[in-house]
Short mmCIF file of C-alpha atoms in Angstrom, two decimals:
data_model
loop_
_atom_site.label_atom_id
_atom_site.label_comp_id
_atom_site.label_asym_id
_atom_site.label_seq_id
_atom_site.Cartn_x
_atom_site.Cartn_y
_atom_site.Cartn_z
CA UNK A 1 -4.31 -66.02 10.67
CA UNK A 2 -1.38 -67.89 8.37
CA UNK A 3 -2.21 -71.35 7.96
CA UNK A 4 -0.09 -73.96 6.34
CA UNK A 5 2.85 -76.38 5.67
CA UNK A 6 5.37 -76.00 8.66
CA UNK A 7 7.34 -79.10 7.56
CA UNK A 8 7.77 -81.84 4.71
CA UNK A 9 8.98 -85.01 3.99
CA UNK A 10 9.69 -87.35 1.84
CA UNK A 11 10.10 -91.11 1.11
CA UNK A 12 10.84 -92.97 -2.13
CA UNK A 13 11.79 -97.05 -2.22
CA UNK A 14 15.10 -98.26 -2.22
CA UNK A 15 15.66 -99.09 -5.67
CA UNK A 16 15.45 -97.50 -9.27
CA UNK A 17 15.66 -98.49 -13.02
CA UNK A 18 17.10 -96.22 -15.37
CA UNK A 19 14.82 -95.35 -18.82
CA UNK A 20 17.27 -95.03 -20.72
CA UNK A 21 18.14 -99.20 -20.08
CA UNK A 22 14.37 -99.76 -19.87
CA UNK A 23 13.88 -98.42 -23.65
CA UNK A 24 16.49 -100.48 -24.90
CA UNK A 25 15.38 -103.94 -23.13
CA UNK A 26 11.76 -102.62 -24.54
CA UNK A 27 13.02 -102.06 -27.99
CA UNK A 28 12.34 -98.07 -28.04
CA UNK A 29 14.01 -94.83 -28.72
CA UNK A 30 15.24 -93.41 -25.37
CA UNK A 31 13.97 -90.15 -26.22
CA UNK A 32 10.51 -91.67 -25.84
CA UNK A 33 11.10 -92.18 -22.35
CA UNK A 34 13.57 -89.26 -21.34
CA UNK A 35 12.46 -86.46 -23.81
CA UNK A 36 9.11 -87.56 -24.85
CA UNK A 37 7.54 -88.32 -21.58
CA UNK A 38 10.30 -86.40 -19.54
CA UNK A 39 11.78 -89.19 -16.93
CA UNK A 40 15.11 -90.64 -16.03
CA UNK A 41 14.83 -93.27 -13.56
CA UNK A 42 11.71 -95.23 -11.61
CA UNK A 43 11.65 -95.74 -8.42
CA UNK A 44 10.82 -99.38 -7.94
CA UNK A 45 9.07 -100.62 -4.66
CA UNK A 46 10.02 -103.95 -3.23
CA UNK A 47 7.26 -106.52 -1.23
CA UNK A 48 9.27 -104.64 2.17
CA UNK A 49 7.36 -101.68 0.89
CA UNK A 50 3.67 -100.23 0.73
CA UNK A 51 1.82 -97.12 1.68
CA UNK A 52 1.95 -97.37 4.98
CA UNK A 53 5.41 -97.91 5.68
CA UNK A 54 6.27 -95.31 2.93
CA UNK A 55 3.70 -93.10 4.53
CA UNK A 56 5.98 -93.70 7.71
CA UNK A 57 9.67 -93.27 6.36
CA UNK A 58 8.00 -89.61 5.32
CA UNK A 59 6.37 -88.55 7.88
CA UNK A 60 9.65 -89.45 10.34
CA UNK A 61 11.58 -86.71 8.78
CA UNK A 62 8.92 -84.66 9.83
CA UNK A 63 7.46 -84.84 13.41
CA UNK A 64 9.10 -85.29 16.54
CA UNK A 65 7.53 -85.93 20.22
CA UNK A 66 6.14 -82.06 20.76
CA UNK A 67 4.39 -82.76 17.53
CA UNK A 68 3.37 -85.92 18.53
CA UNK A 69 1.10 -84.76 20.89
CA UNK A 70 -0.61 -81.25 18.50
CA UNK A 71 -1.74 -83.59 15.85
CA UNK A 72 -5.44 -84.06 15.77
CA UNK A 73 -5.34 -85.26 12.41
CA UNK A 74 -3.64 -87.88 10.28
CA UNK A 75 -5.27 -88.36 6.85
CA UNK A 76 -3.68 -90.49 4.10
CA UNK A 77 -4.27 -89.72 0.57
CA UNK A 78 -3.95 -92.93 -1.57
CA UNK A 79 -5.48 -94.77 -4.85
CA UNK A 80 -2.96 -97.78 -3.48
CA UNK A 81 -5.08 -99.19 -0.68
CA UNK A 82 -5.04 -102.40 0.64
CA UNK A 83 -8.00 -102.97 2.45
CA UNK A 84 -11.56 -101.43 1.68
CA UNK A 85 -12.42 -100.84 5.34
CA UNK A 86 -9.43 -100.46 7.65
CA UNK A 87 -7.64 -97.32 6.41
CA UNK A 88 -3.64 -96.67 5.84
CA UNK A 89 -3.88 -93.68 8.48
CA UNK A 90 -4.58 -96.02 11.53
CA UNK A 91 -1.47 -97.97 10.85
CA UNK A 92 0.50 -94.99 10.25
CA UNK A 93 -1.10 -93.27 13.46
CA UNK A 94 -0.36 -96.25 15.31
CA UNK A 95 3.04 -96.51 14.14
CA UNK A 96 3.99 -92.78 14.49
CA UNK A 97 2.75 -93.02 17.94
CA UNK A 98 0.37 -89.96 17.54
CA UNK A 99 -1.82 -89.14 20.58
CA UNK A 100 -4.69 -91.01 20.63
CA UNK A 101 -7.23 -88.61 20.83
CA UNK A 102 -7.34 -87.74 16.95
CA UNK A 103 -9.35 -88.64 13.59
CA UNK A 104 -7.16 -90.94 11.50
CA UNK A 105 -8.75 -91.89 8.11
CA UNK A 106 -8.03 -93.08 4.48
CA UNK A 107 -8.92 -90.21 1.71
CA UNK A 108 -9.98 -91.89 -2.19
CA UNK A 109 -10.23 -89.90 -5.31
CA UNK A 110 -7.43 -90.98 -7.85
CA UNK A 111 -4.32 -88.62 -7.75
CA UNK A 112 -6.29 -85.43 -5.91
CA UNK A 113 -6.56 -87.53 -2.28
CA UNK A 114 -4.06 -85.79 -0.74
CA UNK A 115 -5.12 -82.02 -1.70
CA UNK A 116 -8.78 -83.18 -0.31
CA UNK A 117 -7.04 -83.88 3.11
CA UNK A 118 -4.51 -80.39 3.05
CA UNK A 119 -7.75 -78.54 2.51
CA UNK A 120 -9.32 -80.03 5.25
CA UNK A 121 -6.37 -80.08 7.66
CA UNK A 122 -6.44 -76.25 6.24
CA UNK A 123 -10.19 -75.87 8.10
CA UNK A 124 -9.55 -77.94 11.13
CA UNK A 125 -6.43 -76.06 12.19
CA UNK A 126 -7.81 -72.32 11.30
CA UNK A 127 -10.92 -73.31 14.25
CA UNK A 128 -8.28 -75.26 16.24
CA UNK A 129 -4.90 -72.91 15.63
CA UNK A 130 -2.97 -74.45 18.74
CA UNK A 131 -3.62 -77.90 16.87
CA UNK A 132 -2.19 -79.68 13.97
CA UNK A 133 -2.59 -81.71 11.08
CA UNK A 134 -0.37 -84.71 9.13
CA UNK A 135 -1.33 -85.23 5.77
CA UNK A 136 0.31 -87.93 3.50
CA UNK A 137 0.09 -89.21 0.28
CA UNK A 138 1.51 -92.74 -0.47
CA UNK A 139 1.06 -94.44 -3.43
CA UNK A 140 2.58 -97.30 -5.97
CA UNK A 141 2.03 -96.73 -9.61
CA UNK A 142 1.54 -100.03 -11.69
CA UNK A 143 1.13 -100.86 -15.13
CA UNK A 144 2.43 -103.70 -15.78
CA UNK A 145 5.19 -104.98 -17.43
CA UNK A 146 5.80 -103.84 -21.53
CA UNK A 147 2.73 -101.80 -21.04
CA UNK A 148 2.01 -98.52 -22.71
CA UNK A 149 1.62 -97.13 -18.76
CA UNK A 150 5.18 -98.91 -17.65
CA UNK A 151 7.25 -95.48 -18.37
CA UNK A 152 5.02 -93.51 -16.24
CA UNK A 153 5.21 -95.77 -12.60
CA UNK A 154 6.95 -95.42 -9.72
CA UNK A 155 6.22 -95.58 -5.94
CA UNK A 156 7.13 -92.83 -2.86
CA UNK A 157 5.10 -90.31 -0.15
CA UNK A 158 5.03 -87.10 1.01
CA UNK A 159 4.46 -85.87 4.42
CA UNK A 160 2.66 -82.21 5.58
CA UNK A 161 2.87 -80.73 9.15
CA UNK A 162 -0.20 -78.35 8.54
CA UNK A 163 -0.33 -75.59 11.56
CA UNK A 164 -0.99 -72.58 12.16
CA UNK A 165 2.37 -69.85 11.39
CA UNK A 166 3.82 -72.76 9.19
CA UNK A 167 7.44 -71.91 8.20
CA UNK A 168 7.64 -73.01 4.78
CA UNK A 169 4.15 -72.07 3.10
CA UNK A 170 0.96 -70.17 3.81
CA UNK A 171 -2.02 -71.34 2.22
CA UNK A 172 -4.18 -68.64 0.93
CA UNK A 173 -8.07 -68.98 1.27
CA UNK A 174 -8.62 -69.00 -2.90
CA UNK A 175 -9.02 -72.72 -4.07
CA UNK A 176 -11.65 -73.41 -7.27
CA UNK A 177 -12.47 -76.33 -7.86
CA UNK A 178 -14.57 -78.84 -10.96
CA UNK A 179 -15.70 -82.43 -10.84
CA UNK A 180 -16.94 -84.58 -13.78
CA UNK A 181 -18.15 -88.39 -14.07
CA UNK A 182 -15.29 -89.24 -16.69
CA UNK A 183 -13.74 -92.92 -17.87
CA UNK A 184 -10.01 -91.65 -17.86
CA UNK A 185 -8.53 -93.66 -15.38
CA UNK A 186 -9.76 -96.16 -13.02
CA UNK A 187 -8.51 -99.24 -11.17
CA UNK A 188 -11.08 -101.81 -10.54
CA UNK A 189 -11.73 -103.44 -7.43
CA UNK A 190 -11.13 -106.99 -9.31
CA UNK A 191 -7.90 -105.59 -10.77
CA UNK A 192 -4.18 -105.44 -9.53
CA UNK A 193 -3.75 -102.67 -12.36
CA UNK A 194 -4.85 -99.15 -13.49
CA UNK A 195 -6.56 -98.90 -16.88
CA UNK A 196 -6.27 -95.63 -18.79
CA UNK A 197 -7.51 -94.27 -21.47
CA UNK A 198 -4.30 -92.04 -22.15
CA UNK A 199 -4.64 -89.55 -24.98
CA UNK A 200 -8.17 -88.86 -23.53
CA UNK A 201 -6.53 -88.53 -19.86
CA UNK A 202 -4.59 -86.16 -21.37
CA UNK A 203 -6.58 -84.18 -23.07
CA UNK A 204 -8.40 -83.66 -19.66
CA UNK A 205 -5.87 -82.60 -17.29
CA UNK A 206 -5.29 -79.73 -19.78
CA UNK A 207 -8.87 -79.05 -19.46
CA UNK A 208 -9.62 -79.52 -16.20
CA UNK A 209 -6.64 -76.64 -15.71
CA UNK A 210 -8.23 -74.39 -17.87
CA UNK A 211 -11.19 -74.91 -15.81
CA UNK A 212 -10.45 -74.43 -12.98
CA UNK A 213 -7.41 -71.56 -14.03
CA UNK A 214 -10.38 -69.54 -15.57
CA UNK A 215 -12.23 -69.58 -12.32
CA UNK A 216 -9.62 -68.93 -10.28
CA UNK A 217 -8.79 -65.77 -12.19
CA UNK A 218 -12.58 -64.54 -11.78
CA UNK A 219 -12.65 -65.39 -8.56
CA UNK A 220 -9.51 -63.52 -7.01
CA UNK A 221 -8.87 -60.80 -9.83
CA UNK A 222 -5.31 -62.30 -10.11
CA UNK A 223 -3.18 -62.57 -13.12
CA UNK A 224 -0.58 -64.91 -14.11
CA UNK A 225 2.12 -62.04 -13.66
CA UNK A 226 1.44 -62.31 -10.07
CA UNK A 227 2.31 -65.82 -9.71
CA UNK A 228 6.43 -66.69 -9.10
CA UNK A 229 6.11 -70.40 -10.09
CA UNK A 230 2.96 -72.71 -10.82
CA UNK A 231 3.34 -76.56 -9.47
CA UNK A 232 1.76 -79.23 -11.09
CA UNK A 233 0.37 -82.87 -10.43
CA UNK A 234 2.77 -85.03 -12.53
CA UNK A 235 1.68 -88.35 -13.84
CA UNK A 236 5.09 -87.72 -15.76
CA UNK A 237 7.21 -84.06 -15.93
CA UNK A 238 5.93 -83.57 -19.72
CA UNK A 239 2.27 -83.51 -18.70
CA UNK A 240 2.81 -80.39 -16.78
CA UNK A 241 4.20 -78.50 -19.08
CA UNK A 242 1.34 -78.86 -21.75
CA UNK A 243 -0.87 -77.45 -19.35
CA UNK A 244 1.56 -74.57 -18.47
CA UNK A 245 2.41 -73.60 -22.28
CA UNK A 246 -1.85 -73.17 -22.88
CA UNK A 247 -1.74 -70.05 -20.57
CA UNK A 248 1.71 -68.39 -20.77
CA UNK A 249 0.38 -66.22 -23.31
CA UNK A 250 -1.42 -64.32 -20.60
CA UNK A 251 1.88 -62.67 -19.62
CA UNK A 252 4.96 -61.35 -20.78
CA UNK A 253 8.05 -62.93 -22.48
CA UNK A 254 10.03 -62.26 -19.14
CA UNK A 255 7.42 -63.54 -17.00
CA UNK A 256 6.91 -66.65 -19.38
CA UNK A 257 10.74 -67.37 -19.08
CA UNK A 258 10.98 -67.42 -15.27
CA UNK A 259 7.55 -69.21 -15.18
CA UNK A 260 9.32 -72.18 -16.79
CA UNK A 261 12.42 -71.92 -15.35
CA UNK A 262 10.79 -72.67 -12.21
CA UNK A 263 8.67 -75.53 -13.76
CA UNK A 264 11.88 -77.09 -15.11
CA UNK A 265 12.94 -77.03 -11.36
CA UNK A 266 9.47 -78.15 -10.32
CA UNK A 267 10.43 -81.51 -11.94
CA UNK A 268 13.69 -82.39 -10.43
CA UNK A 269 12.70 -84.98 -8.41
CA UNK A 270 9.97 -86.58 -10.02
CA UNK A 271 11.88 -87.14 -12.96
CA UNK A 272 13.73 -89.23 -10.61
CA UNK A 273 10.93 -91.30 -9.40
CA UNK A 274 8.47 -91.04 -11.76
CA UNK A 275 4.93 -91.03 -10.67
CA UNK A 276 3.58 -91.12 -6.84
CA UNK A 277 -0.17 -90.30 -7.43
CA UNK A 278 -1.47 -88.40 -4.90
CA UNK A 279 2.07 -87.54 -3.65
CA UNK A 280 3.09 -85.93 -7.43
CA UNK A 281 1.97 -82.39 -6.80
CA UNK A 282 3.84 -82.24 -3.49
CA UNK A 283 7.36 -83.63 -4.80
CA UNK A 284 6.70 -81.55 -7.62
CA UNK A 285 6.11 -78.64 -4.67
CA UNK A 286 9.37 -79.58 -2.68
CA UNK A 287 11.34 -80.12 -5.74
CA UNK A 288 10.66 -76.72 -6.92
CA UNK A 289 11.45 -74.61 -3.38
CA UNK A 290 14.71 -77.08 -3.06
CA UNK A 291 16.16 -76.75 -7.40
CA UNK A 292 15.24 -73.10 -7.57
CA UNK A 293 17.57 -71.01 -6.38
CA UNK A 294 15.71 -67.44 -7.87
CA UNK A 295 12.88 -67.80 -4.73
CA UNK A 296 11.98 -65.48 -2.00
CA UNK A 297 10.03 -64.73 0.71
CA UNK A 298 6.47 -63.75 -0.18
CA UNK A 299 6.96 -65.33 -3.47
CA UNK A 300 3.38 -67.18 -4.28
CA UNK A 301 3.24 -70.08 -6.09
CA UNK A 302 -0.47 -71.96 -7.79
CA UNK A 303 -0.94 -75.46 -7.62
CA UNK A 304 -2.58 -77.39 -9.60
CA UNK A 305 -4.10 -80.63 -8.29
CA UNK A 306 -5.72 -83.51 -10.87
CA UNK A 307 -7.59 -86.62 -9.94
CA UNK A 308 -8.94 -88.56 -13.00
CA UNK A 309 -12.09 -89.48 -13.15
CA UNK A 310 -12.28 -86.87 -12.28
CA UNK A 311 -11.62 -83.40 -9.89
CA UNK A 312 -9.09 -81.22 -10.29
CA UNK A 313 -8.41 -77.72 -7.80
CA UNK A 314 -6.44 -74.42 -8.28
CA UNK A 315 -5.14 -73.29 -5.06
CA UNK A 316 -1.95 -70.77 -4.10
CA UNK A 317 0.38 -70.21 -1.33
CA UNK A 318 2.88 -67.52 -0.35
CA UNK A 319 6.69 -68.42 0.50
CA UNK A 320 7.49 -67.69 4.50
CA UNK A 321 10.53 -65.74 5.58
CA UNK A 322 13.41 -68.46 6.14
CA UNK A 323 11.67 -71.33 4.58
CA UNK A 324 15.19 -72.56 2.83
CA UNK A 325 16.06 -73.96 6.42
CA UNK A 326 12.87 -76.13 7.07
CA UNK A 327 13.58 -77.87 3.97
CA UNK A 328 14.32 -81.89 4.37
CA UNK A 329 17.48 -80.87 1.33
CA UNK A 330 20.10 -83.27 2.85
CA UNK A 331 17.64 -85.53 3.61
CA UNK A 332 16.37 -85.75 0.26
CA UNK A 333 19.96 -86.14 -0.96
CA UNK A 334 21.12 -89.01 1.54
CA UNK A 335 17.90 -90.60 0.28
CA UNK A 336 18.97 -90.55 -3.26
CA UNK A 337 22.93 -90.85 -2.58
CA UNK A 338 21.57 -94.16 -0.49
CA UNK A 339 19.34 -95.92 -3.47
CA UNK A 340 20.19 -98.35 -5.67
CA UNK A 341 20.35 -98.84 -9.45
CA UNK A 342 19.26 -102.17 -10.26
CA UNK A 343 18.66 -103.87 -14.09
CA UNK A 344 15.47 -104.38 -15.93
CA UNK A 345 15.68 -107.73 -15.32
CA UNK A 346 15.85 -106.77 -11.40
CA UNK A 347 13.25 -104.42 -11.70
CA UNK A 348 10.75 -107.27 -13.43
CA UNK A 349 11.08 -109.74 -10.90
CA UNK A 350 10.63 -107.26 -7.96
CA UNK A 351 7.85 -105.91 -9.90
CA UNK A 352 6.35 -109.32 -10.52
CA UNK A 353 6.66 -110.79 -6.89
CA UNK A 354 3.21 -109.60 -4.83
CA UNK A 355 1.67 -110.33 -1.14
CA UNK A 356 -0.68 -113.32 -0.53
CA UNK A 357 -4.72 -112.79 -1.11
CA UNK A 358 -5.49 -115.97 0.79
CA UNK A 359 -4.40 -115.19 3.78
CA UNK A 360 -1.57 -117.71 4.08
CA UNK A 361 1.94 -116.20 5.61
CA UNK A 362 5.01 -114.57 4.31
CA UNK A 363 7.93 -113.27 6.35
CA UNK A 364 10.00 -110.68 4.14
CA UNK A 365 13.12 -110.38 4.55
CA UNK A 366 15.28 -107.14 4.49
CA UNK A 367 17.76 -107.76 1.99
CA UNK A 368 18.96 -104.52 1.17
CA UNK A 369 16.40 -102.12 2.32
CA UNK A 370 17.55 -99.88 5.11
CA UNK A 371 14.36 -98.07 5.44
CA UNK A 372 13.84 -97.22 8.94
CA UNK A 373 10.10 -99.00 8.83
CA UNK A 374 9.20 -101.97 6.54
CA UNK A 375 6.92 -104.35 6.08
CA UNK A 376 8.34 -107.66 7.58
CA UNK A 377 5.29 -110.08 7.47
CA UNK A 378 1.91 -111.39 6.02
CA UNK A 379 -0.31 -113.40 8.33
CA UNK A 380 -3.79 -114.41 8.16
CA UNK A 381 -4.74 -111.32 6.10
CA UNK A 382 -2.78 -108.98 8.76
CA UNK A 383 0.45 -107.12 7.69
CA UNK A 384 3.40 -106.34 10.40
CA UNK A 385 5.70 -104.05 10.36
CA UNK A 386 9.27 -103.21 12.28
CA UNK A 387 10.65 -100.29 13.16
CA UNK A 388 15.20 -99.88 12.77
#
């Protein structure tokens, strides 16, 4: 039985910096930013944004009312959460207007969150094939402001249909997997901002590939020649890469020039909104099947899924026969056609405006955000949102 993502979606905020103005107003070398870390704009999240109603605005483009009523499952992959008992996926169950009769729940584990809840919806659909699954990860990457991290945030989600006969990709039954206690990245509880130990962060995620590459290769007898494309988690679009190059040696010059052909295409889109945490792998995913135009049926692609601190998981799929037309593509392109560039100076009082923690009110207005679900109010420790 074929089990796996039937549709996608995807959400990113309104607004967007461009790197190359952010260098200057920071006093660096664009390259750093565009070449050296590999991004071109940031998205930039506004107060009338947060994981739930991004986790919304993605999953709309993806279920409709038959769906509605197959899910059994909505899990939210996040490191962004704003409460440490009620989880994101109630809201955006509630919101959706999912039957009731399912499991909704809030999945923690840095950047990997989301792959923990595919894998599950993965199990719970192959004993329950006339059921489904919606998995989302919605996160805000934040810094701060002039920070060594700044260059690498962003904000967005991504939305999986997980059933059974999917028409975009089958998951194969193949994951390996490794978890270590490291001090790579963390956000305290106490603490609006990650901290990260970068170089050492680094240094990991290449590891943690080789890891779990190696035992993915014992495991399944596979070679790298019998991969089309390899997706990758990406903090930024240069961090993939470094993993790729360490095993590219294990094929052919051919092989290695299609294999980054497709990881240049791979990065399309998150070059575009720089990092969404436990959404990255998945934009990376979608930006790859809509860039590349040298894909077919059958094709498989490996994944690579990183959560500091850390776990990080091989897994593969296998392209499905007319998956070009369950593709969100002018979605994706009305969403970008539809944002707007704003200046660093825009982007650092957006960025520096934040919710109440006492629980006193705030109405938000609209302003320009035409999202089809915001957040419109803070009361009493209890956030509202409208829908149109």
């Amino acid at each position: 039985m074929n089990i796996g993502i039937d549709k996608i979606g995807f959400y990113a905020p309104p607004y967007y910096v461009d790197m190359v103005e952010l260098a200057n107003e920071r006093g660096d070398d664009p390259g750093k930013y565009t070449v050296g870390i590999g991004q071109e704009q940031m998205a930039v999240t506004p107060l009338s944004q947060d994981i739930v109603s991004m986790a919304v605005n993605a999953a709309l483009q993806v279920i409709d009312d038959t769906d509605r009523n197959k899910i059994d499952l909505v899990i939210v992959g996040t490191e962004s959460g704003f409460d440490a008992s009620k989880s994101a996926a109630v809201y955006v169950h509630e919101l959706l207007g999912i039957q009731p009769h399912a499991r909704s729940f809030e999945i923690k584990q840095a950047c990997y969150g989301a792959t923990a809840g595919l894998q599950m919806a993965k199990d719970y659909v192959t004993l329950h094939p006339d059921r489904a699954a919606l998995v989302i990860g919605s996160d805000v990457a934040r810094y701060g402001l002039a920070t060594g991290g700044e260059v690498t945030q962003g904000g967005g989600a991504i939305a999986m249909f997980i059933t059974a006969n999917p028409r975009i990709l089958t998951l194969e039954a193949d994951a390996t997997f490794y978890s270590r206690d490291i001090m790579d990245f963390w956000r305290p509880s106490y603490s609006e901002y990650a901290m990260v130990d970068g170089q050492y962060s680094n240094e990991q995620y290449v590891a943690f590939f080789a890891e779990v590459w190696k035992a993915y290769k014992e495991k399944t007898g596979r070679t790298l020649s019998e991969f089309e494309a390899l997706c990758f988690h990406l903090p930024y679009t240069k961090m993939g890469k470094k993993a790729l190059s360490q095993v590219l040696t294990e094929t052919d010059y051919e092989k290695q020039q299609a294999l980054m052909n497709h990881y240049q295409a791979s990065t399309v889109l998150n070059r575009n909104v720089g990092n969404i945490y436990t959404g990255s792998l998945y934009l990376s995913l979608l930006s790859l099947l809509t860039a590349s135009e040298a894909l077919e049926a059958g094709d498989r692609i490996g994944l690579f899924s990183y959560g500091s601190g850390a776990v990080g998981e091989f897994f593969s799929g296998t392209l499905v026969d007319g998956y070009l037309k369950n593709l969100p593509t002018t979605k994706i392109k009305e969403l970008f056609a539809n944002r707007k560039q704003i200046s660093v100076s825009q982007y650092e009082d957006i960025f520096s405006k934040v919710l109440p923690q006492d629980g006193s009110e705030l109405t938000i207005p609209a302003e320009e955000d035409a999202s089809p679900v915001r957040l419109v109010a803070v009361k009493e420790h209890k956030r509202f949102y409208g829908i149109g």
